[in-house]
PDB file of C-alpha atoms in Angstrom:
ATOM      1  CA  UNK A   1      61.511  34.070  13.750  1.00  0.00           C
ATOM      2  CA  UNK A   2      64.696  34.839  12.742  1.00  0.00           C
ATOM      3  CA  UNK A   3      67.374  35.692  15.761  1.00  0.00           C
ATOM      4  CA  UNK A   4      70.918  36.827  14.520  1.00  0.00           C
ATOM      5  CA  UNK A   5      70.937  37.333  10.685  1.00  0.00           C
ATOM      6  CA  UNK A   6      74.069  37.383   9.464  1.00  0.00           C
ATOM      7  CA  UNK A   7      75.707  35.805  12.787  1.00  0.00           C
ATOM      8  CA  UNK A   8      77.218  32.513  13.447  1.00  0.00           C
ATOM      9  CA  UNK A   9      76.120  30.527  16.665  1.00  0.00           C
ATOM     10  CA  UNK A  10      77.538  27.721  18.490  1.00  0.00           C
ATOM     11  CA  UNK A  11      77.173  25.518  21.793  1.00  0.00           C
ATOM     12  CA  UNK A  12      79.412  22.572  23.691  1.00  0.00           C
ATOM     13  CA  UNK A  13      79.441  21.334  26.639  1.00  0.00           C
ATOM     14  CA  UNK A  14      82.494  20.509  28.351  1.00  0.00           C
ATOM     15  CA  UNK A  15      83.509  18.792  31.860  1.00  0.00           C
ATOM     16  CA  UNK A  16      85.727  21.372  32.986  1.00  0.00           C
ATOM     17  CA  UNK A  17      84.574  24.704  34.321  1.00  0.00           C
ATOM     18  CA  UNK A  18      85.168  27.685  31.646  1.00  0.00           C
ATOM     19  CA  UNK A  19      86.422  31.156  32.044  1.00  0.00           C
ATOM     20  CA  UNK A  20      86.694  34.401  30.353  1.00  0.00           C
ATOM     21  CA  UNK A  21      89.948  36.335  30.228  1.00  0.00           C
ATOM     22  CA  UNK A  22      89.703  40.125  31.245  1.00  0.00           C
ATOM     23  CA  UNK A  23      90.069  41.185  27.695  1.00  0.00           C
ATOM     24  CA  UNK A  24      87.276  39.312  26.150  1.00  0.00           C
ATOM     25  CA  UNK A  25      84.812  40.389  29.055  1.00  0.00           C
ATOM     26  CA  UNK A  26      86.271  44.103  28.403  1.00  0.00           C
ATOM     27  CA  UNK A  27      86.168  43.913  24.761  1.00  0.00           C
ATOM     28  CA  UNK A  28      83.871  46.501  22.781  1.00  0.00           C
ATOM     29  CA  UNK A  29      82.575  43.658  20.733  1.00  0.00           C
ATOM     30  CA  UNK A  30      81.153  41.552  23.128  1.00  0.00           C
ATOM     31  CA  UNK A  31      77.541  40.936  22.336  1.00  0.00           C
ATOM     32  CA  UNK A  32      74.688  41.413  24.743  1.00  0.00           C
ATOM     33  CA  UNK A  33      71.128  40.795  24.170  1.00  0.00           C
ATOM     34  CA  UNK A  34      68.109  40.745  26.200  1.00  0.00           C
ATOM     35  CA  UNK A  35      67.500  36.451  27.350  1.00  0.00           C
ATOM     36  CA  UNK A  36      63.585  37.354  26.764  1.00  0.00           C
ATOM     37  CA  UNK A  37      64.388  36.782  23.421  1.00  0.00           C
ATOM     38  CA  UNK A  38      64.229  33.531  23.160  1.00  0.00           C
ATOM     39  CA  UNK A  39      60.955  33.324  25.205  1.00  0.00           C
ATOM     40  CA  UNK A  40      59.136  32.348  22.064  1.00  0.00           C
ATOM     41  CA  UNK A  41      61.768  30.229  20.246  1.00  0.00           C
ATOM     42  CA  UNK A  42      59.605  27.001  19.053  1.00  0.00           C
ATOM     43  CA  UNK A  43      60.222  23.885  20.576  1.00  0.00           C
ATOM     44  CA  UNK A  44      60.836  21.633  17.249  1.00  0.00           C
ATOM     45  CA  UNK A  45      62.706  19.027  18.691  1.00  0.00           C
ATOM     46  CA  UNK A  46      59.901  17.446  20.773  1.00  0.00           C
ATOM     47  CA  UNK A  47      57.706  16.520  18.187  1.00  0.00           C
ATOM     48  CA  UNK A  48      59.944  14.131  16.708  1.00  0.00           C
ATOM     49  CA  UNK A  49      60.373  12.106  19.950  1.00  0.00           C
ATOM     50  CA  UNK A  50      58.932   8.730  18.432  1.00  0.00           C
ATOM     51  CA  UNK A  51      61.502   9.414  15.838  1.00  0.00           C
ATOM     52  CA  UNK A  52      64.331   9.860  17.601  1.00  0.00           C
ATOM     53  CA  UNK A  53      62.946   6.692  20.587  1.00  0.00           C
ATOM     54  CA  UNK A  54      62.764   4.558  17.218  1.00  0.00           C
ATOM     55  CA  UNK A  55      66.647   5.732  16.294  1.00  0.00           C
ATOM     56  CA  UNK A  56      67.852   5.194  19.241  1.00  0.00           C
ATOM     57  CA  UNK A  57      66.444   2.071  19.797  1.00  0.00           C
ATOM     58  CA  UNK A  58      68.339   0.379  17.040  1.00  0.00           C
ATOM     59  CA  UNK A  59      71.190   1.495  18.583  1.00  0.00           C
ATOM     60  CA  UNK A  60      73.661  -0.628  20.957  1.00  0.00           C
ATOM     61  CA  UNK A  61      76.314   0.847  22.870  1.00  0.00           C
TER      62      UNK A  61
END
C-alpha cells in the first residue's frame, strides 16, 4: 500500500505540549486526510519481536 507518494513524513515525541500558530492552522496547504486510512497499514514491526528482545538484551544501560 502505498500512502503519500511523493510526500515526506515524520514523527517525535516531545515532553512539552505543542501548538499550532493561527497561520499554519489557516494556511491553504495544510493537509487533511481521512484517519481510516491507515486502518489497514500492516503491522511489520511485531514480527520481529524475538529480534529486537535478543538486541536489546545485549544491551546495558
Amino acid at each position: 500500500m502505498q500512502i503519500s507518494k511523493g510526500a515526506v513524513a515524520f514523527m517525535f515525541e516531545s515532553c512539552r505540549q505543542l501548538t499550532i500558530t493561527d497561520w499554519a492552522w489557516n494556511s491553504d496547504k495544510k493537509h487533511e486526510h481521512e484517519p481510516k486510512m491507515w486502518d489497514n497499514l500492516v503491522d511489520n514491526f511485531s514480527e520481529h519481536l524475538d529480534e529486537i528482545n535478543e538486541i536489546l538484551g545485549k544491551k546495558t544501560l
